[in-house]
Amino acid sequence: MTAKEYLSQAYRLDQRIDSNIAEITRLREMACGISSPSWEEKVQTSRNTDAPFVRCLEKIMDLEKVVNSEIDTLVDLKRQIRTTVDTVANVNERMVLRYRYICLLYTSDAADDLIGV
């Protein structure tokens, strides 16, 4: 693994967390929505007694566990990256790396922050 790949892990993990949080939001909307009744005749050998939103709630709880685990991993990864970046001798280079790989800013945004724009 190259240095850039190592440092970019936090960015990808942060994106995955954001994606999972967006999915949780969609599932919550589905769980709160009212489904329309079906007027068609149904033949079922076994009847599901759970309310329709229960499946959504179970998926939400499972996904929240995954997100919490990923957040813990992200915090640990950022701690490791911070330790690695702190070994860089040049202060300006260190700050650019901190903005880019710990604060997850684009390089141009990091440069703007460094020069005070």
PDB file of N, CA and C in Angstrom, residues 46-99:
ATOM      1  N   SER A  46     -49.483 -19.058   5.313  1.00  0.00           N
ATOM      2  CA  SER A  46     -49.102 -18.593   6.647  1.00  0.00           C
ATOM      3  C   SER A  46     -49.182 -17.078   6.647  1.00  0.00           C
ATOM      4  N   ARG A  47     -49.709 -16.560   7.685  1.00  0.00           N
ATOM      5  CA  ARG A  47     -49.934 -15.121   7.751  1.00  0.00           C
ATOM      6  C   ARG A  47     -48.818 -14.438   8.526  1.00  0.00           C
ATOM      7  N   ASN A  48     -48.302 -13.378   7.952  1.00  0.00           N
ATOM      8  CA  ASN A  48     -47.294 -12.568   8.621  1.00  0.00           C
ATOM      9  C   ASN A  48     -48.017 -11.585   9.532  1.00  0.00           C
ATOM     10  N   THR A  49     -47.772 -11.680  10.818  1.00  0.00           N
ATOM     11  CA  THR A  49     -48.493 -10.837  11.772  1.00  0.00           C
ATOM     12  C   THR A  49     -47.752  -9.547  12.101  1.00  0.00           C
ATOM     13  N   ASP A  50     -46.543  -9.391  11.593  1.00  0.00           N
ATOM     14  CA  ASP A  50     -45.775  -8.169  11.857  1.00  0.00           C
ATOM     15  C   ASP A  50     -46.317  -7.011  11.026  1.00  0.00           C
ATOM     16  N   ALA A  51     -46.248  -5.848  11.616  1.00  0.00           N
ATOM     17  CA  ALA A  51     -46.617  -4.637  10.879  1.00  0.00           C
ATOM     18  C   ALA A  51     -45.587  -4.413   9.769  1.00  0.00           C
ATOM     19  N   PRO A  52     -45.988  -3.781   8.651  1.00  0.00           N
ATOM     20  CA  PRO A  52     -45.066  -3.602   7.521  1.00  0.00           C
ATOM     21  C   PRO A  52     -43.803  -2.804   7.865  1.00  0.00           C
ATOM     22  N   PHE A  53     -43.901  -1.893   8.812  1.00  0.00           N
ATOM     23  CA  PHE A  53     -42.741  -1.054   9.122  1.00  0.00           C
ATOM     24  C   PHE A  53     -41.706  -1.774   9.985  1.00  0.00           C
ATOM     25  N   VAL A  54     -42.044  -2.927  10.522  1.00  0.00           N
ATOM     26  CA  VAL A  54     -41.123  -3.643  11.406  1.00  0.00           C
ATOM     27  C   VAL A  54     -39.861  -4.052  10.658  1.00  0.00           C
ATOM     28  N   ARG A  55     -40.000  -4.504   9.418  1.00  0.00           N
ATOM     29  CA  ARG A  55     -38.820  -4.879   8.623  1.00  0.00           C
ATOM     30  C   ARG A  55     -37.889  -3.689   8.440  1.00  0.00           C
ATOM     31  N   CYS A  56     -38.476  -2.512   8.202  1.00  0.00           N
ATOM     32  CA  CYS A  56     -37.652  -1.304   8.044  1.00  0.00           C
ATOM     33  C   CYS A  56     -36.913  -0.988   9.339  1.00  0.00           C
ATOM     34  N   LEU A  57     -37.600  -1.124  10.452  1.00  0.00           N
ATOM     35  CA  LEU A  57     -36.961  -0.838  11.743  1.00  0.00           C
ATOM     36  C   LEU A  57     -35.812  -1.804  12.026  1.00  0.00           C
ATOM     37  N   GLU A  58     -35.991  -3.066  11.668  1.00  0.00           N
ATOM     38  CA  GLU A  58     -34.912  -4.039  11.856  1.00  0.00           C
ATOM     39  C   GLU A  58     -33.711  -3.691  10.985  1.00  0.00           C
ATOM     40  N   LYS A  59     -33.965  -3.295   9.742  1.00  0.00           N
ATOM     41  CA  LYS A  59     -32.869  -2.899   8.848  1.00  0.00           C
ATOM     42  C   LYS A  59     -32.164  -1.656   9.382  1.00  0.00           C
ATOM     43  N   ILE A  60     -32.945  -0.718   9.938  1.00  0.00           N
ATOM     44  CA  ILE A  60     -32.358   0.501  10.507  1.00  0.00           C
ATOM     45  C   ILE A  60     -31.427   0.146  11.656  1.00  0.00           C
ATOM     46  N   MET A  61     -31.886  -0.717  12.548  1.00  0.00           N
ATOM     47  CA  MET A  61     -31.053  -1.092  13.704  1.00  0.00           C
ATOM     48  C   MET A  61     -29.770  -1.792  13.261  1.00  0.00           C
ATOM     49  N   ASP A  62     -29.873  -2.685  12.280  1.00  0.00           N
ATOM     50  CA  ASP A  62     -28.680  -3.376  11.778  1.00  0.00           C
ATOM     51  C   ASP A  62     -27.707  -2.390  11.143  1.00  0.00           C
ATOM     52  N   LEU A  63     -28.233  -1.470  10.346  1.00  0.00           N
ATOM     53  CA  LEU A  63     -27.385  -0.495   9.661  1.00  0.00           C
ATOM     54  C   LEU A  63     -26.755   0.486  10.655  1.00  0.00           C
ATOM     55  N   GLU A  64     -27.485   0.836  11.707  1.00  0.00           N
ATOM     56  CA  GLU A  64     -26.921   1.725  12.733  1.00  0.00           C
ATOM     57  C   GLU A  64     -25.750   1.066  13.443  1.00  0.00           C
ATOM     58  N   LYS A  65     -25.825  -0.248  13.665  1.00  0.00           N
ATOM     59  CA  LYS A  65     -24.694  -0.965  14.265  1.00  0.00           C
ATOM     60  C   LYS A  65     -23.476  -0.899  13.349  1.00  0.00           C
ATOM     61  N   VAL A  66     -23.711  -1.073  12.048  1.00  0.00           N
ATOM     62  CA  VAL A  66     -22.610  -1.000  11.075  1.00  0.00           C
ATOM     63  C   VAL A  66     -21.995   0.398  11.076  1.00  0.00           C
ATOM     64  N   VAL A  67     -22.843   1.429  11.081  1.00  0.00           N
ATOM     65  CA  VAL A  67     -22.351   2.813  11.066  1.00  0.00           C
ATOM     66  C   VAL A  67     -21.537   3.101  12.330  1.00  0.00           C
ATOM     67  N   ASN A  68     -22.026   2.669  13.476  1.00  0.00           N
ATOM     68  CA  ASN A  68     -21.282   2.899  14.718  1.00  0.00           C
ATOM     69  C   ASN A  68     -19.919   2.213  14.692  1.00  0.00           C
ATOM     70  N   SER A  69     -19.883   1.014  14.153  1.00  0.00           N
ATOM     71  CA  SER A  69     -18.610   0.300  14.029  1.00  0.00           C
ATOM     72  C   SER A  69     -17.668   1.032  13.068  1.00  0.00           C
ATOM     73  N   GLU A  70     -18.208   1.514  11.944  1.00  0.00           N
ATOM     74  CA  GLU A  70     -17.383   2.241  10.978  1.00  0.00           C
ATOM     75  C   GLU A  70     -16.881   3.558  11.556  1.00  0.00           C
ATOM     76  N   ILE A  71     -17.694   4.223  12.367  1.00  0.00           N
ATOM     77  CA  ILE A  71     -17.258   5.471  13.002  1.00  0.00           C
ATOM     78  C   ILE A  71     -16.110   5.189  13.959  1.00  0.00           C
ATOM     79  N   ASP A  72     -16.204   4.108  14.731  1.00  0.00           N
ATOM     80  CA  ASP A  72     -15.102   3.737  15.622  1.00  0.00           C
ATOM     81  C   ASP A  72     -13.828   3.470  14.829  1.00  0.00           C
ATOM     82  N   THR A  73     -13.969   2.778  13.697  1.00  0.00           N
ATOM     83  CA  THR A  73     -12.819   2.502  12.838  1.00  0.00           C
ATOM     84  C   THR A  73     -12.237   3.798  12.280  1.00  0.00           C
ATOM     85  N   LEU A  74     -13.106   4.735  11.880  1.00  0.00           N
ATOM     86  CA  LEU A  74     -12.646   6.016  11.340  1.00  0.00           C
ATOM     87  C   LEU A  74     -11.881   6.809  12.387  1.00  0.00           C
ATOM     88  N   VAL A  75     -12.372   6.829  13.603  1.00  0.00           N
ATOM     89  CA  VAL A  75     -11.681   7.556  14.678  1.00  0.00           C
ATOM     90  C   VAL A  75     -10.297   6.958  14.916  1.00  0.00           C
ATOM     91  N   ASP A  76     -10.210   5.632  14.964  1.00  0.00           N
ATOM     92  CA  ASP A  76      -8.912   4.976  15.149  1.00  0.00           C
ATOM     93  C   ASP A  76      -7.978   5.244  13.973  1.00  0.00           C
ATOM     94  N   LEU A  77      -8.524   5.193  12.765  1.00  0.00           N
ATOM     95  CA  LEU A  77      -7.714   5.443  11.575  1.00  0.00           C
ATOM     96  C   LEU A  77      -7.193   6.877  11.552  1.00  0.00           C
ATOM     97  N   LYS A  78      -8.041   7.832  11.902  1.00  0.00           N
ATOM     98  CA  LYS A  78      -7.586   9.230  11.940  1.00  0.00           C
ATOM     99  C   LYS A  78      -6.517   9.428  13.003  1.00  0.00           C
ATOM    100  N   ARG A  79      -6.625   8.716  14.106  1.00  0.00           N
ATOM    101  CA  ARG A  79      -5.595   8.801  15.151  1.00  0.00           C
ATOM    102  C   ARG A  79      -4.264   8.299  14.598  1.00  0.00           C
ATOM    103  N   GLN A  80      -4.289   7.180  13.865  1.00  0.00           N
ATOM    104  CA  GLN A  80      -3.065   6.639  13.259  1.00  0.00           C
ATOM    105  C   GLN A  80      -2.501   7.598  12.221  1.00  0.00           C
ATOM    106  N   ILE A  81      -3.370   8.159  11.393  1.00  0.00           N
ATOM    107  CA  ILE A  81      -2.924   9.101  10.368  1.00  0.00           C
ATOM    108  C   ILE A  81      -2.324  10.341  11.018  1.00  0.00           C
ATOM    109  N   ARG A  82      -2.953  10.835  12.068  1.00  0.00           N
ATOM    110  CA  ARG A  82      -2.437  12.010  12.768  1.00  0.00           C
ATOM    111  C   ARG A  82      -1.034  11.740  13.303  1.00  0.00           C
ATOM    112  N   THR A  83      -0.823  10.558  13.872  1.00  0.00           N
ATOM    113  CA  THR A  83       0.496  10.186  14.381  1.00  0.00           C
ATOM    114  C   THR A  83       1.519  10.134  13.252  1.00  0.00           C
ATOM    115  N   THR A  84       1.127   9.591  12.120  1.00  0.00           N
ATOM    116  CA  THR A  84       2.022   9.502  10.970  1.00  0.00           C
ATOM    117  C   THR A  84       2.337  10.883  10.408  1.00  0.00           C
ATOM    118  N   VAL A  85       1.326  11.725  10.275  1.00  0.00           N
ATOM    119  CA  VAL A  85       1.515  13.070   9.716  1.00  0.00           C
ATOM    120  C   VAL A  85       2.385  13.917  10.642  1.00  0.00           C
ATOM    121  N   ASP A  86       2.270  13.713  11.930  1.00  0.00           N
ATOM    122  CA  ASP A  86       3.064  14.494  12.886  1.00  0.00           C
ATOM    123  C   ASP A  86       4.558  14.223  12.787  1.00  0.00           C
ATOM    124  N   THR A  87       4.948  13.172  12.071  1.00  0.00           N
ATOM    125  CA  THR A  87       6.377  12.892  11.891  1.00  0.00           C
ATOM    126  C   THR A  87       7.004  13.722  10.775  1.00  0.00           C
ATOM    127  N   VAL A  88       6.176  14.400   9.960  1.00  0.00           N
ATOM    128  CA  VAL A  88       6.689  15.230   8.873  1.00  0.00           C
ATOM    129  C   VAL A  88       7.375  16.460   9.484  1.00  0.00           C
ATOM    130  N   ALA A  89       8.580  16.746   9.036  1.00  0.00           N
ATOM    131  CA  ALA A  89       9.383  17.809   9.637  1.00  0.00           C
ATOM    132  C   ALA A  89       8.873  19.206   9.277  1.00  0.00           C
ATOM    133  N   ASN A  90       8.517  19.435   8.031  1.00  0.00           N
ATOM    134  CA  ASN A  90       8.095  20.760   7.577  1.00  0.00           C
ATOM    135  C   ASN A  90       6.680  21.058   8.086  1.00  0.00           C
ATOM    136  N   VAL A  91       6.533  22.186   8.778  1.00  0.00           N
ATOM    137  CA  VAL A  91       5.256  22.551   9.390  1.00  0.00           C
ATOM    138  C   VAL A  91       4.186  22.783   8.330  1.00  0.00           C
ATOM    139  N   ASN A  92       4.516  23.466   7.238  1.00  0.00           N
ATOM    140  CA  ASN A  92       3.537  23.732   6.187  1.00  0.00           C
ATOM    141  C   ASN A  92       3.051  22.438   5.533  1.00  0.00           C
ATOM    142  N   GLU A  93       3.986  21.540   5.244  1.00  0.00           N
ATOM    143  CA  GLU A  93       3.607  20.263   4.662  1.00  0.00           C
ATOM    144  C   GLU A  93       2.728  19.468   5.634  1.00  0.00           C
ATOM    145  N   ARG A  94       3.081  19.518   6.891  1.00  0.00           N
ATOM    146  CA  ARG A  94       2.302  18.819   7.905  1.00  0.00           C
ATOM    147  C   ARG A  94       0.876  19.356   7.956  1.00  0.00           C
ATOM    148  N   MET A  95       0.728  20.674   7.887  1.00  0.00           N
ATOM    149  CA  MET A  95      -0.610  21.268   7.940  1.00  0.00           C
ATOM    150  C   MET A  95      -1.429  20.911   6.702  1.00  0.00           C
ATOM    151  N   VAL A  96      -0.802  20.903   5.536  1.00  0.00           N
ATOM    152  CA  VAL A  96      -1.519  20.512   4.316  1.00  0.00           C
ATOM    153  C   VAL A  96      -2.001  19.074   4.439  1.00  0.00           C
ATOM    154  N   LEU A  97      -1.134  18.200   4.927  1.00  0.00           N
ATOM    155  CA  LEU A  97      -1.520  16.800   5.103  1.00  0.00           C
ATOM    156  C   LEU A  97      -2.644  16.648   6.136  1.00  0.00           C
ATOM    157  N   ARG A  98      -2.585  17.427   7.211  1.00  0.00           N
ATOM    158  CA  ARG A  98      -3.641  17.361   8.233  1.00  0.00           C
ATOM    159  C   ARG A  98      -4.980  17.823   7.663  1.00  0.00           C
ATOM    160  N   TYR A  99      -4.957  18.936   6.929  1.00  0.00           N
ATOM    161  CA  TYR A  99      -6.202  19.417   6.325  1.00  0.00           C
ATOM    162  C   TYR A  99      -6.749  18.407   5.325  1.00  0.00           C
TER     163      TYR A  99
END
